[in-house]
């Protein structure tokens, strides 16, 4: 029985009403019954195609069709689950229908096309592209139809690219010649009906050609051997396209992709040789390089109307498909083969543009911009780094000479175009590691002055250059700009920056320019404690900005740098005025927590912890005591991004609020948080961090009733869902516990607890997990703790004498001696360099972003032990005397000769 179209349409409409599906889901069940009828999928497509049904019904039908296809197209072996005639009808109707429906419906049908194409394209849907190609040919004068079919062909092109990304499908490999013949045809294809009247809006033909070039790049890079023989026609085709395509922005993506294709070709030596003569390279520079790096009116308009977008596109390393970037990549790839010849050719053009500029500086300023850009393109080699900028240069050009003759004056001139001033600042920024200290001494104050510019791009690029200069270090890790040279400028510098950030008070406008806030952060990191005389002003600005942006967090990069800046201020200024900082910052921070601003709360928790750590000996204020209860609210711990920050804050609060925690019966809720985290593969490490603070803070008698459950939770995880990180963190915890016999813990206590969980379970844990994985501990402080733990086990554990003396004592000694081969030295945590996170790699809004400016320094749990090897010898000798020579006797009786000699040497110093 065939599906009834009216019945199906009524059910689809009813399915949109939640009241119809509260009990028994009658509508859903009725639709499932219709699914089993003949041509149900075709009925759905008929509803989608009909204007007589409401838009909501048509959309529901498209969604139902998509899900039906996902469930019913093929089985696990790839065989069709639908009748053959229904499959044919779907393929005949689907693509054309998709192009005729509104975008919301089109998206659902597009997903269905993707499902079918993943299964059938190219082998079982080999007519798709042929049908589209024929439709384009038959509709040369029908603009509407032509645009639809061209869009369909572009969709097929995108599918072709997606299906080729992982590996070359055999059906493509067998048909490469015909496939790429079709692609070449459409790179050459022209039809005025497909061109848009808007210079900024790409049409379907430009989009198709751009996607073809993207696929060509993929095949050159990934399937070079298969594609090599088919490559040559595309080189000529792309060259012709580039030389005849205009400068309008609607062609930018197409030109960029075509240049990316030529760049990939130029990496192949045999194909690069086609450029290997002066006449050809001169033509390349004249007809492709120069036209595509020359400023256009649209670039100037972007500079003036959307300065932040201009900067993001223009910055070295940006991801934008700009003509300039693609052209530069092409030129530099050719330079790898023909450096001397190209340097000579491009230098002639540079000199010609500089001469043109000299004739009329006001009218011909774009000529200088082109000259400066071309010089940068041939002077830099390799990939610029975020830290150093350009690190390798063309030895055939003199960067310092070009700077002194053509750039330096633009940093002081008041008569030049703003874009040329940006060029001068950007030159310093790009070649920052190539500039001498003398140049930077002269240039740095000028950059600071440019922060007072009225031009958005000028002052932003100045901030970018200042920030990178302040972070630049020499090979010996010395700063390019010594702190003593920056401090006298810092007050004016920070005032300029805060003034620029807050000149428009709307939350989204304040956050618009993350480059300014990044510079604020960097200044604070560089001047460190020297910020204290101006800390009031800096703190006031941070608070004012926080109070505004909390209403609408819109730029994650801005507020990341904002909170990094506050972290730096706390780290370097709060220790001398902790109460002022606590009281001042509690106002915005408390408001953020009360308002539930999820984007900010992980940062606030970290900063509250930093404030506590800045005043480690002061009395805990009532404000902080009042925080403990709310911090234990389960809802806070349900957001993964909060957990590392919450653990750090609780870890800072617990030691100073122990009495209050016990008085308010808050210990069990805190242990409940540990239980929650130890059960999670993602958060278990944070659970251990919290537990170690608890064990370090509260007396064993307070925790006695909880020990068995705590260890049981760990052992259950190790037994049921062990991971490498969990195992290593458990080993760290064991050594922490065993090393603290002076705090009422120790190996014997741990063994007694494990016996309560399961008798004698300690033996396999110790021999198969703790001892072997001890050698995997990487942090010096962890290895140091392990040394102390093992030494105390050898010297003072009754269990290792009475229960494990025969084998366990010797194995412990062996593990200890391995650690002492390279005795660990714990870090003192006095680092001078503060690195911020690479925000390009941070998934904002979904996880935790650490604040590095105020990160907790490495903790040495045993600062009194400086020379670890000497301490071990002294401790074991002391314990030997205390226990009537027991250690010495075990050394003689239970160790092989090599181990005996090594331990005796340690004990004798």
PDB file of C-alpha atoms in Angstrom, residues 689-794:
ATOM      1  CA  UNK A 689      44.965  17.666  44.222  1.00  0.00           C
ATOM      2  CA  UNK A 690      42.055  18.480  46.513  1.00  0.00           C
ATOM      3  CA  UNK A 691      42.533  15.337  48.588  1.00  0.00           C
ATOM      4  CA  UNK A 692      46.208  16.065  49.243  1.00  0.00           C
ATOM      5  CA  UNK A 693      45.270  19.495  50.598  1.00  0.00           C
ATOM      6  CA  UNK A 694      42.664  17.882  52.855  1.00  0.00           C
ATOM      7  CA  UNK A 695      45.145  15.333  54.182  1.00  0.00           C
ATOM      8  CA  UNK A 696      47.767  18.033  54.731  1.00  0.00           C
ATOM      9  CA  UNK A 697      45.346  20.243  56.643  1.00  0.00           C
ATOM     10  CA  UNK A 698      43.242  18.064  58.931  1.00  0.00           C
ATOM     11  CA  UNK A 699      44.523  15.806  61.685  1.00  0.00           C
ATOM     12  CA  UNK A 700      44.435  12.037  61.044  1.00  0.00           C
ATOM     13  CA  UNK A 701      41.981  11.664  63.902  1.00  0.00           C
ATOM     14  CA  UNK A 702      39.556  13.948  62.044  1.00  0.00           C
ATOM     15  CA  UNK A 703      39.834  11.921  58.866  1.00  0.00           C
ATOM     16  CA  UNK A 704      40.076   8.462  60.423  1.00  0.00           C
ATOM     17  CA  UNK A 705      36.520   7.466  59.555  1.00  0.00           C
ATOM     18  CA  UNK A 706      36.923   8.461  55.911  1.00  0.00           C
ATOM     19  CA  UNK A 707      40.230   6.797  54.996  1.00  0.00           C
ATOM     20  CA  UNK A 708      38.785   3.439  53.990  1.00  0.00           C
ATOM     21  CA  UNK A 709      36.183   4.929  51.666  1.00  0.00           C
ATOM     22  CA  UNK A 710      38.736   7.294  50.127  1.00  0.00           C
ATOM     23  CA  UNK A 711      41.164   4.498  49.270  1.00  0.00           C
ATOM     24  CA  UNK A 712      38.313   2.238  48.171  1.00  0.00           C
ATOM     25  CA  UNK A 713      37.205   4.817  45.619  1.00  0.00           C
ATOM     26  CA  UNK A 714      40.733   4.966  44.195  1.00  0.00           C
ATOM     27  CA  UNK A 715      41.098   1.193  44.002  1.00  0.00           C
ATOM     28  CA  UNK A 716      37.721   0.829  42.308  1.00  0.00           C
ATOM     29  CA  UNK A 717      38.802   3.259  39.602  1.00  0.00           C
ATOM     30  CA  UNK A 718      42.119   1.440  39.169  1.00  0.00           C
ATOM     31  CA  UNK A 719      40.246  -1.840  38.868  1.00  0.00           C
ATOM     32  CA  UNK A 720      37.354  -0.795  36.647  1.00  0.00           C
ATOM     33  CA  UNK A 721      38.485   2.126  34.482  1.00  0.00           C
ATOM     34  CA  UNK A 722      42.223   2.608  34.797  1.00  0.00           C
ATOM     35  CA  UNK A 723      43.944   5.205  32.637  1.00  0.00           C
ATOM     36  CA  UNK A 724      47.618   6.111  32.378  1.00  0.00           C
ATOM     37  CA  UNK A 725      47.024   9.531  33.915  1.00  0.00           C
ATOM     38  CA  UNK A 726      45.023   8.038  36.799  1.00  0.00           C
ATOM     39  CA  UNK A 727      47.734   5.462  37.486  1.00  0.00           C
ATOM     40  CA  UNK A 728      50.493   8.037  37.577  1.00  0.00           C
ATOM     41  CA  UNK A 729      48.452  10.377  39.748  1.00  0.00           C
ATOM     42  CA  UNK A 730      47.686   7.523  42.150  1.00  0.00           C
ATOM     43  CA  UNK A 731      51.419   6.763  42.411  1.00  0.00           C
ATOM     44  CA  UNK A 732      52.080  10.425  43.198  1.00  0.00           C
ATOM     45  CA  UNK A 733      49.396  10.308  45.877  1.00  0.00           C
ATOM     46  CA  UNK A 734      50.808   7.144  47.430  1.00  0.00           C
ATOM     47  CA  UNK A 735      54.264   8.691  47.786  1.00  0.00           C
ATOM     48  CA  UNK A 736      52.732  11.861  49.226  1.00  0.00           C
ATOM     49  CA  UNK A 737      50.938   9.712  51.814  1.00  0.00           C
ATOM     50  CA  UNK A 738      53.892   7.428  52.582  1.00  0.00           C
ATOM     51  CA  UNK A 739      56.342  10.319  52.919  1.00  0.00           C
ATOM     52  CA  UNK A 740      54.217  12.029  55.579  1.00  0.00           C
ATOM     53  CA  UNK A 741      54.742   9.699  58.522  1.00  0.00           C
ATOM     54  CA  UNK A 742      55.571  12.842  60.482  1.00  0.00           C
ATOM     55  CA  UNK A 743      51.939  13.939  59.956  1.00  0.00           C
ATOM     56  CA  UNK A 744      50.440  10.686  61.145  1.00  0.00           C
ATOM     57  CA  UNK A 745      50.358   9.066  57.695  1.00  0.00           C
ATOM     58  CA  UNK A 746      53.082   6.845  56.190  1.00  0.00           C
ATOM     59  CA  UNK A 747      53.335   3.519  54.378  1.00  0.00           C
ATOM     60  CA  UNK A 748      52.130   1.443  57.349  1.00  0.00           C
ATOM     61  CA  UNK A 749      48.956   3.510  57.700  1.00  0.00           C
ATOM     62  CA  UNK A 750      48.276   3.189  53.958  1.00  0.00           C
ATOM     63  CA  UNK A 751      48.748  -0.594  54.116  1.00  0.00           C
ATOM     64  CA  UNK A 752      46.399  -0.856  57.079  1.00  0.00           C
ATOM     65  CA  UNK A 753      43.731   1.092  55.197  1.00  0.00           C
ATOM     66  CA  UNK A 754      44.040  -1.110  52.100  1.00  0.00           C
ATOM     67  CA  UNK A 755      43.663  -4.191  54.303  1.00  0.00           C
ATOM     68  CA  UNK A 756      40.305  -2.830  55.428  1.00  0.00           C
ATOM     69  CA  UNK A 757      39.286  -2.484  51.780  1.00  0.00           C
ATOM     70  CA  UNK A 758      40.564  -5.946  50.856  1.00  0.00           C
ATOM     71  CA  UNK A 759      43.100  -8.003  52.823  1.00  0.00           C
ATOM     72  CA  UNK A 760      46.576  -8.167  51.227  1.00  0.00           C
ATOM     73  CA  UNK A 761      45.521  -6.063  48.215  1.00  0.00           C
ATOM     74  CA  UNK A 762      48.534  -3.810  48.792  1.00  0.00           C
ATOM     75  CA  UNK A 763      51.027  -6.383  47.454  1.00  0.00           C
ATOM     76  CA  UNK A 764      49.820  -6.406  43.806  1.00  0.00           C
ATOM     77  CA  UNK A 765      49.220  -2.649  43.889  1.00  0.00           C
ATOM     78  CA  UNK A 766      52.755  -2.015  45.115  1.00  0.00           C
ATOM     79  CA  UNK A 767      54.542  -4.436  42.805  1.00  0.00           C
ATOM     80  CA  UNK A 768      52.581  -3.870  39.593  1.00  0.00           C
ATOM     81  CA  UNK A 769      51.628  -0.196  39.843  1.00  0.00           C
ATOM     82  CA  UNK A 770      53.507   1.830  42.433  1.00  0.00           C
ATOM     83  CA  UNK A 771      57.062   0.576  41.961  1.00  0.00           C
ATOM     84  CA  UNK A 772      57.178   0.414  38.138  1.00  0.00           C
ATOM     85  CA  UNK A 773      55.322   3.697  37.610  1.00  0.00           C
ATOM     86  CA  UNK A 774      57.424   5.558  40.165  1.00  0.00           C
ATOM     87  CA  UNK A 775      60.145   5.733  37.534  1.00  0.00           C
ATOM     88  CA  UNK A 776      57.705   7.493  35.178  1.00  0.00           C
ATOM     89  CA  UNK A 777      57.267  10.481  37.497  1.00  0.00           C
ATOM     90  CA  UNK A 778      58.564  13.504  35.613  1.00  0.00           C
ATOM     91  CA  UNK A 779      58.262  16.561  37.848  1.00  0.00           C
ATOM     92  CA  UNK A 780      61.293  17.064  40.113  1.00  0.00           C
ATOM     93  CA  UNK A 781      59.079  17.680  43.156  1.00  0.00           C
ATOM     94  CA  UNK A 782      57.220  14.395  42.553  1.00  0.00           C
ATOM     95  CA  UNK A 783      60.453  12.437  42.177  1.00  0.00           C
ATOM     96  CA  UNK A 784      61.800  14.071  45.327  1.00  0.00           C
ATOM     97  CA  UNK A 785      58.678  13.070  47.251  1.00  0.00           C
ATOM     98  CA  UNK A 786      59.041   9.530  45.911  1.00  0.00           C
ATOM     99  CA  UNK A 787      62.660   9.385  47.130  1.00  0.00           C
ATOM    100  CA  UNK A 788      61.604  10.476  50.612  1.00  0.00           C
ATOM    101  CA  UNK A 789      58.665   8.042  50.581  1.00  0.00           C
ATOM    102  CA  UNK A 790      60.832   5.076  49.606  1.00  0.00           C
ATOM    103  CA  UNK A 791      63.587   6.026  52.066  1.00  0.00           C
ATOM    104  CA  UNK A 792      61.073   6.257  54.923  1.00  0.00           C
ATOM    105  CA  UNK A 793      59.619   2.902  53.896  1.00  0.00           C
ATOM    106  CA  UNK A 794      63.076   1.320  54.097  1.00  0.00           C
TER     107      UNK A 794
END
